[in-house]
């Protein structure tokens, strides 16, 4: 009944240093945890997204699972528009703790905030799903269909012939294809058909990314007001 949501994702393209000190003092026992980390693109073939680069005993090893948990939460909501973060490596290299006030929750919060800080400095980008579409139309509609594909930010890969129909293969962002079935019908008098499948994720162009980010912020604000 409404336009489906595009499953955007986020990643980083540079190196960013992140730091956060979580310190709360209230009556009884306080909360204390400090984390320093680096955020960078995950190299091809590297499957380990989390690196323990801690030296010495500034952060007791028993807090590492809590730090990792905080980072997992951070990865679920990226720094650009709150979409899941992929292909990103996080290296925790320093921090500090307090004998009495340090706790798992304090380190979890510190790690999550330090990640947001690091990601925002690591040249983050928004990614969108790119689909491979195959459009079958009679000859006379070829010009209309290829022109329309260009408007949809599509990239035509090839044109062929199949069972007396012209077949256009193109790569096109999923965001541009939600109403395509009805629009293709009206362009071809009901004689065109298409099929598409997911291909890969690719960087969203700046002008489109701004709109997506603005939409996400508006949505977040509405949720907070509720």
JSON list of C-alpha atoms in Angstrom, two decimals:
[
{"chain": "A", "resi": 1, "resn": "UNK", "atom": "CA", "xyz": [0.00, 0.00, 0.00]},
{"chain": "A", "resi": 2, "resn": "UNK", "atom": "CA", "xyz": [3.01, 2.27, 0.28]},
{"chain": "A", "resi": 3, "resn": "UNK", "atom": "CA", "xyz": [6.37, 2.44, -1.51]},
{"chain": "A", "resi": 4, "resn": "UNK", "atom": "CA", "xyz": [8.68, -0.22, -0.05]},
{"chain": "A", "resi": 5, "resn": "UNK", "atom": "CA", "xyz": [11.79, 0.90, 1.82]},
{"chain": "A", "resi": 6, "resn": "UNK", "atom": "CA", "xyz": [15.16, 0.57, 0.13]},
{"chain": "A", "resi": 7, "resn": "UNK", "atom": "CA", "xyz": [17.58, -1.51, 2.25]},
{"chain": "A", "resi": 8, "resn": "UNK", "atom": "CA", "xyz": [20.41, 1.04, 2.18]},
{"chain": "A", "resi": 9, "resn": "UNK", "atom": "CA", "xyz": [23.69, 0.23, 3.90]},
{"chain": "A", "resi": 10, "resn": "UNK", "atom": "CA", "xyz": [26.67, 2.32, 4.98]},
{"chain": "A", "resi": 11, "resn": "UNK", "atom": "CA", "xyz": [30.43, 1.87, 4.84]},
{"chain": "A", "resi": 12, "resn": "UNK", "atom": "CA", "xyz": [33.64, 3.89, 5.18]},
{"chain": "A", "resi": 13, "resn": "UNK", "atom": "CA", "xyz": [36.18, 4.81, 2.52]},
{"chain": "A", "resi": 14, "resn": "UNK", "atom": "CA", "xyz": [38.98, 6.20, 4.70]},
{"chain": "A", "resi": 15, "resn": "UNK", "atom": "CA", "xyz": [40.61, 5.89, 8.11]},
{"chain": "A", "resi": 16, "resn": "UNK", "atom": "CA", "xyz": [38.99, 7.49, 11.16]},
{"chain": "A", "resi": 17, "resn": "UNK", "atom": "CA", "xyz": [40.04, 7.72, 14.81]},
{"chain": "A", "resi": 18, "resn": "UNK", "atom": "CA", "xyz": [37.28, 7.42, 17.37]},
{"chain": "A", "resi": 19, "resn": "UNK", "atom": "CA", "xyz": [37.28, 8.15, 21.09]},
{"chain": "A", "resi": 20, "resn": "UNK", "atom": "CA", "xyz": [34.68, 8.29, 23.84]},
{"chain": "A", "resi": 21, "resn": "UNK", "atom": "CA", "xyz": [34.86, 8.48, 27.61]},
{"chain": "A", "resi": 22, "resn": "UNK", "atom": "CA", "xyz": [31.70, 7.35, 29.39]},
{"chain": "A", "resi": 23, "resn": "UNK", "atom": "CA", "xyz": [31.70, 8.81, 32.89]},
{"chain": "A", "resi": 24, "resn": "UNK", "atom": "CA", "xyz": [28.71, 9.03, 35.19]},
{"chain": "A", "resi": 25, "resn": "UNK", "atom": "CA", "xyz": [28.69, 9.75, 38.87]},
{"chain": "A", "resi": 26, "resn": "UNK", "atom": "CA", "xyz": [25.46, 9.33, 40.75]},
{"chain": "A", "resi": 27, "resn": "UNK", "atom": "CA", "xyz": [25.14, 8.74, 44.48]},
{"chain": "A", "resi": 28, "resn": "UNK", "atom": "CA", "xyz": [26.32, 5.14, 44.66]},
{"chain": "A", "resi": 29, "resn": "UNK", "atom": "CA", "xyz": [28.61, 3.41, 42.23]},
{"chain": "A", "resi": 30, "resn": "UNK", "atom": "CA", "xyz": [29.46, 5.41, 39.11]},
{"chain": "A", "resi": 31, "resn": "UNK", "atom": "CA", "xyz": [30.04, 4.29, 35.55]},
{"chain": "A", "resi": 32, "resn": "UNK", "atom": "CA", "xyz": [33.38, 4.62, 33.82]},
{"chain": "A", "resi": 33, "resn": "UNK", "atom": "CA", "xyz": [34.79, 3.33, 30.54]},
{"chain": "A", "resi": 34, "resn": "UNK", "atom": "CA", "xyz": [37.01, 4.92, 27.90]},
{"chain": "A", "resi": 35, "resn": "UNK", "atom": "CA", "xyz": [37.71, 3.54, 24.43]},
{"chain": "A", "resi": 36, "resn": "UNK", "atom": "CA", "xyz": [40.06, 4.60, 21.63]},
{"chain": "A", "resi": 37, "resn": "UNK", "atom": "CA", "xyz": [39.64, 2.91, 18.26]},
{"chain": "A", "resi": 38, "resn": "UNK", "atom": "CA", "xyz": [40.35, 3.13, 14.53]},
{"chain": "A", "resi": 39, "resn": "UNK", "atom": "CA", "xyz": [37.76, 2.61, 11.80]},
{"chain": "A", "resi": 40, "resn": "UNK", "atom": "CA", "xyz": [38.86, 1.62, 8.28]},
{"chain": "A", "resi": 41, "resn": "UNK", "atom": "CA", "xyz": [37.53, -0.16, 5.18]},
{"chain": "A", "resi": 42, "resn": "UNK", "atom": "CA", "xyz": [37.69, -3.96, 5.47]},
{"chain": "A", "resi": 43, "resn": "UNK", "atom": "CA", "xyz": [40.26, -5.29, 3.00]},
{"chain": "A", "resi": 44, "resn": "UNK", "atom": "CA", "xyz": [39.08, -7.78, 0.38]},
{"chain": "A", "resi": 45, "resn": "UNK", "atom": "CA", "xyz": [39.40, -11.31, 1.70]},
{"chain": "A", "resi": 46, "resn": "UNK", "atom": "CA", "xyz": [39.60, -10.17, 5.34]},
{"chain": "A", "resi": 47, "resn": "UNK", "atom": "CA", "xyz": [36.73, -11.67, 7.33]},
{"chain": "A", "resi": 48, "resn": "UNK", "atom": "CA", "xyz": [37.71, -10.35, 10.76]},
{"chain": "A", "resi": 49, "resn": "UNK", "atom": "CA", "xyz": [35.93, -7.04, 11.36]},
{"chain": "A", "resi": 50, "resn": "UNK", "atom": "CA", "xyz": [37.07, -6.67, 14.99]},
{"chain": "A", "resi": 51, "resn": "UNK", "atom": "CA", "xyz": [40.71, -6.32, 16.00]},
{"chain": "A", "resi": 52, "resn": "UNK", "atom": "CA", "xyz": [42.01, -6.35, 19.55]},
{"chain": "A", "resi": 53, "resn": "UNK", "atom": "CA", "xyz": [45.08, -4.08, 19.34]},
{"chain": "A", "resi": 54, "resn": "UNK", "atom": "CA", "xyz": [45.20, -3.31, 23.06]},
{"chain": "A", "resi": 55, "resn": "UNK", "atom": "CA", "xyz": [48.64, -3.09, 24.65]},
{"chain": "A", "resi": 56, "resn": "UNK", "atom": "CA", "xyz": [49.19, -3.25, 28.40]},
{"chain": "A", "resi": 57, "resn": "UNK", "atom": "CA", "xyz": [46.47, -3.32, 31.00]},
{"chain": "A", "resi": 58, "resn": "UNK", "atom": "CA", "xyz": [44.74, 0.07, 30.55]},
{"chain": "A", "resi": 59, "resn": "UNK", "atom": "CA", "xyz": [41.59, -1.85, 29.62]},
{"chain": "A", "resi": 60, "resn": "UNK", "atom": "CA", "xyz": [41.15, -5.18, 31.44]},
{"chain": "A", "resi": 61, "resn": "UNK", "atom": "CA", "xyz": [40.65, -8.03, 28.96]},
{"chain": "A", "resi": 62, "resn": "UNK", "atom": "CA", "xyz": [37.41, -9.09, 30.65]},
{"chain": "A", "resi": 63, "resn": "UNK", "atom": "CA", "xyz": [35.75, -5.95, 29.21]},
{"chain": "A", "resi": 64, "resn": "UNK", "atom": "CA", "xyz": [36.54, -6.91, 25.59]},
{"chain": "A", "resi": 65, "resn": "UNK", "atom": "CA", "xyz": [33.26, -8.85, 25.05]},
{"chain": "A", "resi": 66, "resn": "UNK", "atom": "CA", "xyz": [31.34, -5.76, 26.27]},
{"chain": "A", "resi": 67, "resn": "UNK", "atom": "CA", "xyz": [33.32, -3.52, 23.90]},
{"chain": "A", "resi": 68, "resn": "UNK", "atom": "CA", "xyz": [32.58, -5.90, 21.02]},
{"chain": "A", "resi": 69, "resn": "UNK", "atom": "CA", "xyz": [28.89, -5.90, 21.94]},
{"chain": "A", "resi": 70, "resn": "UNK", "atom": "CA", "xyz": [28.86, -2.09, 21.88]},
{"chain": "A", "resi": 71, "resn": "UNK", "atom": "CA", "xyz": [30.49, -2.13, 18.44]},
{"chain": "A", "resi": 72, "resn": "UNK", "atom": "CA", "xyz": [27.93, -4.61, 17.10]},
{"chain": "A", "resi": 73, "resn": "UNK", "atom": "CA", "xyz": [25.21, -2.18, 18.23]},
{"chain": "A", "resi": 74, "resn": "UNK", "atom": "CA", "xyz": [27.11, 0.67, 16.55]},
{"chain": "A", "resi": 75, "resn": "UNK", "atom": "CA", "xyz": [27.38, -1.30, 13.29]},
{"chain": "A", "resi": 76, "resn": "UNK", "atom": "CA", "xyz": [23.62, -1.85, 13.26]},
{"chain": "A", "resi": 77, "resn": "UNK", "atom": "CA", "xyz": [23.05, 1.92, 12.98]},
{"chain": "A", "resi": 78, "resn": "UNK", "atom": "CA", "xyz": [25.61, 3.84, 10.94]},
{"chain": "A", "resi": 79, "resn": "UNK", "atom": "CA", "xyz": [26.73, 7.43, 11.40]},
{"chain": "A", "resi": 80, "resn": "UNK", "atom": "CA", "xyz": [25.17, 8.80, 8.18]},
{"chain": "A", "resi": 81, "resn": "UNK", "atom": "CA", "xyz": [21.51, 7.83, 8.31]},
{"chain": "A", "resi": 82, "resn": "UNK", "atom": "CA", "xyz": [21.30, 4.95, 10.78]},
{"chain": "A", "resi": 83, "resn": "UNK", "atom": "CA", "xyz": [21.53, 2.11, 8.24]},
{"chain": "A", "resi": 84, "resn": "UNK", "atom": "CA", "xyz": [23.57, -1.10, 8.89]},
{"chain": "A", "resi": 85, "resn": "UNK", "atom": "CA", "xyz": [27.32, -0.74, 8.35]},
{"chain": "A", "resi": 86, "resn": "UNK", "atom": "CA", "xyz": [29.17, -3.27, 6.17]},
{"chain": "A", "resi": 87, "resn": "UNK", "atom": "CA", "xyz": [32.77, -3.92, 5.04]},
{"chain": "A", "resi": 88, "resn": "UNK", "atom": "CA", "xyz": [34.27, -1.99, 7.94]},
{"chain": "A", "resi": 89, "resn": "UNK", "atom": "CA", "xyz": [37.11, -2.96, 10.25]},
{"chain": "A", "resi": 90, "resn": "UNK", "atom": "CA", "xyz": [37.35, -1.68, 13.82]},
{"chain": "A", "resi": 91, "resn": "UNK", "atom": "CA", "xyz": [40.58, -1.81, 15.77]},
{"chain": "A", "resi": 92, "resn": "UNK", "atom": "CA", "xyz": [40.43, -1.09, 19.50]},
{"chain": "A", "resi": 93, "resn": "UNK", "atom": "CA", "xyz": [43.88, 0.07, 20.62]},
{"chain": "A", "resi": 94, "resn": "UNK", "atom": "CA", "xyz": [43.55, 1.98, 23.90]},
{"chain": "A", "resi": 95, "resn": "UNK", "atom": "CA", "xyz": [41.28, 3.18, 26.67]},
{"chain": "A", "resi": 96, "resn": "UNK", "atom": "CA", "xyz": [41.12, 3.46, 30.41]},
{"chain": "A", "resi": 97, "resn": "UNK", "atom": "CA", "xyz": [39.21, 1.90, 33.27]},
{"chain": "A", "resi": 98, "resn": "UNK", "atom": "CA", "xyz": [38.44, 2.58, 36.92]},
{"chain": "A", "resi": 99, "resn": "UNK", "atom": "CA", "xyz": [38.93, -0.03, 39.65]},
{"chain": "A", "resi": 100, "resn": "UNK", "atom": "CA", "xyz": [35.49, 0.53, 41.15]},
{"chain": "A", "resi": 101, "resn": "UNK", "atom": "CA", "xyz": [33.31, 2.29, 38.58]},
{"chain": "A", "resi": 102, "resn": "UNK", "atom": "CA", "xyz": [34.17, 0.37, 35.40]},
{"chain": "A", "resi": 103, "resn": "UNK", "atom": "CA", "xyz": [31.46, -2.02, 34.26]},
{"chain": "A", "resi": 104, "resn": "UNK", "atom": "CA", "xyz": [30.43, -3.91, 31.14]},
{"chain": "A", "resi": 105, "resn": "UNK", "atom": "CA", "xyz": [27.62, -1.46, 30.41]},
{"chain": "A", "resi": 106, "resn": "UNK", "atom": "CA", "xyz": [30.01, 1.52, 30.67]},
{"chain": "A", "resi": 107, "resn": "UNK", "atom": "CA", "xyz": [32.41, -0.03, 28.15]},
{"chain": "A", "resi": 108, "resn": "UNK", "atom": "CA", "xyz": [29.57, -1.07, 25.87]},
{"chain": "A", "resi": 109, "resn": "UNK", "atom": "CA", "xyz": [28.30, 2.53, 25.72]},
{"chain": "A", "resi": 110, "resn": "UNK", "atom": "CA", "xyz": [31.82, 3.94, 25.30]},
{"chain": "A", "resi": 111, "resn": "UNK", "atom": "CA", "xyz": [32.59, 1.54, 22.42]},
{"chain": "A", "resi": 112, "resn": "UNK", "atom": "CA", "xyz": [29.35, 2.31, 20.59]},
{"chain": "A", "resi": 113, "resn": "UNK", "atom": "CA", "xyz": [29.86, 6.10, 20.85]},
{"chain": "A", "resi": 114, "resn": "UNK", "atom": "CA", "xyz": [33.57, 5.85, 19.97]},
{"chain": "A", "resi": 115, "resn": "UNK", "atom": "CA", "xyz": [32.57, 3.93, 16.84]},
{"chain": "A", "resi": 116, "resn": "UNK", "atom": "CA", "xyz": [30.10, 6.66, 15.80]},
{"chain": "A", "resi": 117, "resn": "UNK", "atom": "CA", "xyz": [32.85, 9.23, 16.30]},
{"chain": "A", "resi": 118, "resn": "UNK", "atom": "CA", "xyz": [35.40, 7.23, 14.29]},
{"chain": "A", "resi": 119, "resn": "UNK", "atom": "CA", "xyz": [32.99, 6.37, 11.49]},
{"chain": "A", "resi": 120, "resn": "UNK", "atom": "CA", "xyz": [31.96, 10.01, 10.98]},
{"chain": "A", "resi": 121, "resn": "UNK", "atom": "CA", "xyz": [35.65, 10.86, 10.38]},
{"chain": "A", "resi": 122, "resn": "UNK", "atom": "CA", "xyz": [36.37, 7.91, 8.07]},
{"chain": "A", "resi": 123, "resn": "UNK", "atom": "CA", "xyz": [34.70, 9.39, 4.96]},
{"chain": "A", "resi": 124, "resn": "UNK", "atom": "CA", "xyz": [31.45, 7.39, 5.33]},
{"chain": "A", "resi": 125, "resn": "UNK", "atom": "CA", "xyz": [29.28, 6.73, 2.28]},
{"chain": "A", "resi": 126, "resn": "UNK", "atom": "CA", "xyz": [25.75, 5.49, 1.73]},
{"chain": "A", "resi": 127, "resn": "UNK", "atom": "CA", "xyz": [25.32, 2.33, -0.36]},
{"chain": "A", "resi": 128, "resn": "UNK", "atom": "CA", "xyz": [22.25, 1.27, -2.33]},
{"chain": "A", "resi": 129, "resn": "UNK", "atom": "CA", "xyz": [21.24, -2.04, -3.92]},
{"chain": "A", "resi": 130, "resn": "UNK", "atom": "CA", "xyz": [21.83, -2.17, -7.68]},
{"chain": "A", "resi": 131, "resn": "UNK", "atom": "CA", "xyz": [19.62, -4.54, -9.67]},
{"chain": "A", "resi": 132, "resn": "UNK", "atom": "CA", "xyz": [20.19, -6.21, -13.02]},
{"chain": "A", "resi": 133, "resn": "UNK", "atom": "CA", "xyz": [17.01, -5.69, -15.04]},
{"chain": "A", "resi": 134, "resn": "UNK", "atom": "CA", "xyz": [16.04, -7.43, -18.27]},
{"chain": "A", "resi": 135, "resn": "UNK", "atom": "CA", "xyz": [13.27, -5.64, -20.17]},
{"chain": "A", "resi": 136, "resn": "UNK", "atom": "CA", "xyz": [11.45, -7.30, -23.10]},
{"chain": "A", "resi": 137, "resn": "UNK", "atom": "CA", "xyz": [9.55, -4.95, -25.46]},
{"chain": "A", "resi": 138, "resn": "UNK", "atom": "CA", "xyz": [8.41, -4.80, -29.08]},
{"chain": "A", "resi": 139, "resn": "UNK", "atom": "CA", "xyz": [10.70, -2.87, -31.48]},
{"chain": "A", "resi": 140, "resn": "UNK", "atom": "CA", "xyz": [8.70, 0.34, -31.62]},
{"chain": "A", "resi": 141, "resn": "UNK", "atom": "CA", "xyz": [9.12, 1.04, -27.90]},
{"chain": "A", "resi": 142, "resn": "UNK", "atom": "CA", "xyz": [12.90, 0.74, -27.82]},
{"chain": "A", "resi": 143, "resn": "UNK", "atom": "CA", "xyz": [13.64, 4.49, -27.78]},
{"chain": "A", "resi": 144, "resn": "UNK", "atom": "CA", "xyz": [11.13, 5.19, -25.01]},
{"chain": "A", "resi": 145, "resn": "UNK", "atom": "CA", "xyz": [12.46, 2.39, -22.83]},
{"chain": "A", "resi": 146, "resn": "UNK", "atom": "CA", "xyz": [16.16, 3.25, -23.18]},
{"chain": "A", "resi": 147, "resn": "UNK", "atom": "CA", "xyz": [15.43, 6.94, -22.56]},
{"chain": "A", "resi": 148, "resn": "UNK", "atom": "CA", "xyz": [13.39, 6.05, -19.49]},
{"chain": "A", "resi": 149, "resn": "UNK", "atom": "CA", "xyz": [16.20, 3.80, -18.19]},
{"chain": "A", "resi": 150, "resn": "UNK", "atom": "CA", "xyz": [18.63, 6.75, -18.35]},
{"chain": "A", "resi": 151, "resn": "UNK", "atom": "CA", "xyz": [16.18, 8.84, -16.28]},
{"chain": "A", "resi": 152, "resn": "UNK", "atom": "CA", "xyz": [16.21, 6.09, -13.66]},
{"chain": "A", "resi": 153, "resn": "UNK", "atom": "CA", "xyz": [20.00, 6.33, -13.32]},
{"chain": "A", "resi": 154, "resn": "UNK", "atom": "CA", "xyz": [20.22, 3.05, -15.22]},
{"chain": "A", "resi": 155, "resn": "UNK", "atom": "CA", "xyz": [23.27, 1.86, -17.16]},
{"chain": "A", "resi": 156, "resn": "UNK", "atom": "CA", "xyz": [22.44, -0.14, -20.28]},
{"chain": "A", "resi": 157, "resn": "UNK", "atom": "CA", "xyz": [24.69, -3.20, -20.58]},
{"chain": "A", "resi": 158, "resn": "UNK", "atom": "CA", "xyz": [23.38, -4.70, -23.79]},
{"chain": "A", "resi": 159, "resn": "UNK", "atom": "CA", "xyz": [20.54, -4.94, -26.29]},
{"chain": "A", "resi": 160, "resn": "UNK", "atom": "CA", "xyz": [19.55, -8.20, -27.96]},
{"chain": "A", "resi": 161, "resn": "UNK", "atom": "CA", "xyz": [16.71, -10.01, -29.65]},
{"chain": "A", "resi": 162, "resn": "UNK", "atom": "CA", "xyz": [14.62, -12.83, -28.21]},
{"chain": "A", "resi": 163, "resn": "UNK", "atom": "CA", "xyz": [11.46, -14.38, -29.69]},
{"chain": "A", "resi": 164, "resn": "UNK", "atom": "CA", "xyz": [10.84, -11.31, -31.86]},
{"chain": "A", "resi": 165, "resn": "UNK", "atom": "CA", "xyz": [11.17, -8.95, -28.92]},
{"chain": "A", "resi": 166, "resn": "UNK", "atom": "CA", "xyz": [13.93, -6.48, -28.12]},
{"chain": "A", "resi": 167, "resn": "UNK", "atom": "CA", "xyz": [15.69, -7.33, -24.86]},
{"chain": "A", "resi": 168, "resn": "UNK", "atom": "CA", "xyz": [17.43, -4.56, -22.93]},
{"chain": "A", "resi": 169, "resn": "UNK", "atom": "CA", "xyz": [19.73, -5.53, -20.08]},
{"chain": "A", "resi": 170, "resn": "UNK", "atom": "CA", "xyz": [20.58, -2.77, -17.64]},
{"chain": "A", "resi": 171, "resn": "UNK", "atom": "CA", "xyz": [21.91, -2.13, -14.16]},
{"chain": "A", "resi": 172, "resn": "UNK", "atom": "CA", "xyz": [19.62, 0.16, -12.25]},
{"chain": "A", "resi": 173, "resn": "UNK", "atom": "CA", "xyz": [19.25, 1.23, -8.57]},
{"chain": "A", "resi": 174, "resn": "UNK", "atom": "CA", "xyz": [16.45, -0.57, -6.75]},
{"chain": "A", "resi": 175, "resn": "UNK", "atom": "CA", "xyz": [15.14, 2.81, -5.50]},
{"chain": "A", "resi": 176, "resn": "UNK", "atom": "CA", "xyz": [14.18, 3.71, -9.08]},
{"chain": "A", "resi": 177, "resn": "UNK", "atom": "CA", "xyz": [12.31, 0.46, -9.86]},
{"chain": "A", "resi": 178, "resn": "UNK", "atom": "CA", "xyz": [9.45, 0.25, -7.35]},
{"chain": "A", "resi": 179, "resn": "UNK", "atom": "CA", "xyz": [6.76, 1.50, -9.75]},
{"chain": "A", "resi": 180, "resn": "UNK", "atom": "CA", "xyz": [8.33, 0.09, -12.89]},
{"chain": "A", "resi": 181, "resn": "UNK", "atom": "CA", "xyz": [5.79, -2.64, -13.62]},
{"chain": "A", "resi": 182, "resn": "UNK", "atom": "CA", "xyz": [2.85, -0.22, -13.96]},
{"chain": "A", "resi": 183, "resn": "UNK", "atom": "CA", "xyz": [4.98, 2.40, -15.75]},
{"chain": "A", "resi": 184, "resn": "UNK", "atom": "CA", "xyz": [6.30, -0.16, -18.24]},
{"chain": "A", "resi": 185, "resn": "UNK", "atom": "CA", "xyz": [2.73, -1.31, -18.93]},
{"chain": "A", "resi": 186, "resn": "UNK", "atom": "CA", "xyz": [1.59, 2.23, -19.71]},
{"chain": "A", "resi": 187, "resn": "UNK", "atom": "CA", "xyz": [4.64, 2.94, -21.91]},
{"chain": "A", "resi": 188, "resn": "UNK", "atom": "CA", "xyz": [4.15, -0.21, -23.99]},
{"chain": "A", "resi": 189, "resn": "UNK", "atom": "CA", "xyz": [0.38, -0.56, -23.98]},
{"chain": "A", "resi": 190, "resn": "UNK", "atom": "CA", "xyz": [0.73, -3.65, -21.79]},
{"chain": "A", "resi": 191, "resn": "UNK", "atom": "CA", "xyz": [3.10, -5.44, -24.19]},
{"chain": "A", "resi": 192, "resn": "UNK", "atom": "CA", "xyz": [6.36, -5.03, -22.27]},
{"chain": "A", "resi": 193, "resn": "UNK", "atom": "CA", "xyz": [7.62, -7.22, -19.45]},
{"chain": "A", "resi": 194, "resn": "UNK", "atom": "CA", "xyz": [10.69, -7.28, -17.25]},
{"chain": "A", "resi": 195, "resn": "UNK", "atom": "CA", "xyz": [12.52, -9.32, -14.67]},
{"chain": "A", "resi": 196, "resn": "UNK", "atom": "CA", "xyz": [15.20, -8.21, -12.25]},
{"chain": "A", "resi": 197, "resn": "UNK", "atom": "CA", "xyz": [17.54, -9.59, -9.63]},
{"chain": "A", "resi": 198, "resn": "UNK", "atom": "CA", "xyz": [19.91, -8.16, -7.05]},
{"chain": "A", "resi": 199, "resn": "UNK", "atom": "CA", "xyz": [23.44, -7.56, -8.31]},
{"chain": "A", "resi": 200, "resn": "UNK", "atom": "CA", "xyz": [25.52, -5.63, -5.73]},
{"chain": "A", "resi": 201, "resn": "UNK", "atom": "CA", "xyz": [25.73, -2.61, -3.47]},
{"chain": "A", "resi": 202, "resn": "UNK", "atom": "CA", "xyz": [27.16, 0.64, -4.84]},
{"chain": "A", "resi": 203, "resn": "UNK", "atom": "CA", "xyz": [27.75, 4.19, -3.60]},
{"chain": "A", "resi": 204, "resn": "UNK", "atom": "CA", "xyz": [24.73, 6.50, -3.74]},
{"chain": "A", "resi": 205, "resn": "UNK", "atom": "CA", "xyz": [25.42, 9.76, -5.68]},
{"chain": "A", "resi": 206, "resn": "UNK", "atom": "CA", "xyz": [25.77, 12.84, -3.43]},
{"chain": "A", "resi": 207, "resn": "UNK", "atom": "CA", "xyz": [22.53, 14.61, -4.38]},
{"chain": "A", "resi": 208, "resn": "UNK", "atom": "CA", "xyz": [20.44, 11.45, -3.82]},
{"chain": "A", "resi": 209, "resn": "UNK", "atom": "CA", "xyz": [22.31, 10.63, -0.58]},
{"chain": "A", "resi": 210, "resn": "UNK", "atom": "CA", "xyz": [21.39, 14.06, 0.82]},
{"chain": "A", "resi": 211, "resn": "UNK", "atom": "CA", "xyz": [17.69, 13.31, 0.28]},
{"chain": "A", "resi": 212, "resn": "UNK", "atom": "CA", "xyz": [17.99, 9.88, 1.94]},
{"chain": "A", "resi": 213, "resn": "UNK", "atom": "CA", "xyz": [19.82, 11.35, 4.94]},
{"chain": "A", "resi": 214, "resn": "UNK", "atom": "CA", "xyz": [17.25, 14.16, 5.29]},
{"chain": "A", "resi": 215, "resn": "UNK", "atom": "CA", "xyz": [14.44, 11.60, 5.16]},
{"chain": "A", "resi": 216, "resn": "UNK", "atom": "CA", "xyz": [16.16, 9.43, 7.82]},
{"chain": "A", "resi": 217, "resn": "UNK", "atom": "CA", "xyz": [16.66, 12.43, 10.12]},
{"chain": "A", "resi": 218, "resn": "UNK", "atom": "CA", "xyz": [13.03, 13.47, 9.72]},
{"chain": "A", "resi": 219, "resn": "UNK", "atom": "CA", "xyz": [11.93, 9.93, 10.56]},
{"chain": "A", "resi": 220, "resn": "UNK", "atom": "CA", "xyz": [14.21, 9.83, 13.62]},
{"chain": "A", "resi": 221, "resn": "UNK", "atom": "CA", "xyz": [12.83, 13.16, 14.85]},
{"chain": "A", "resi": 222, "resn": "UNK", "atom": "CA", "xyz": [9.26, 11.91, 14.49]},
{"chain": "A", "resi": 223, "resn": "UNK", "atom": "CA", "xyz": [10.11, 8.77, 16.48]},
{"chain": "A", "resi": 224, "resn": "UNK", "atom": "CA", "xyz": [11.67, 10.84, 19.26]},
{"chain": "A", "resi": 225, "resn": "UNK", "atom": "CA", "xyz": [8.63, 13.11, 19.44]},
{"chain": "A", "resi": 226, "resn": "UNK", "atom": "CA", "xyz": [6.33, 10.11, 19.76]}
]
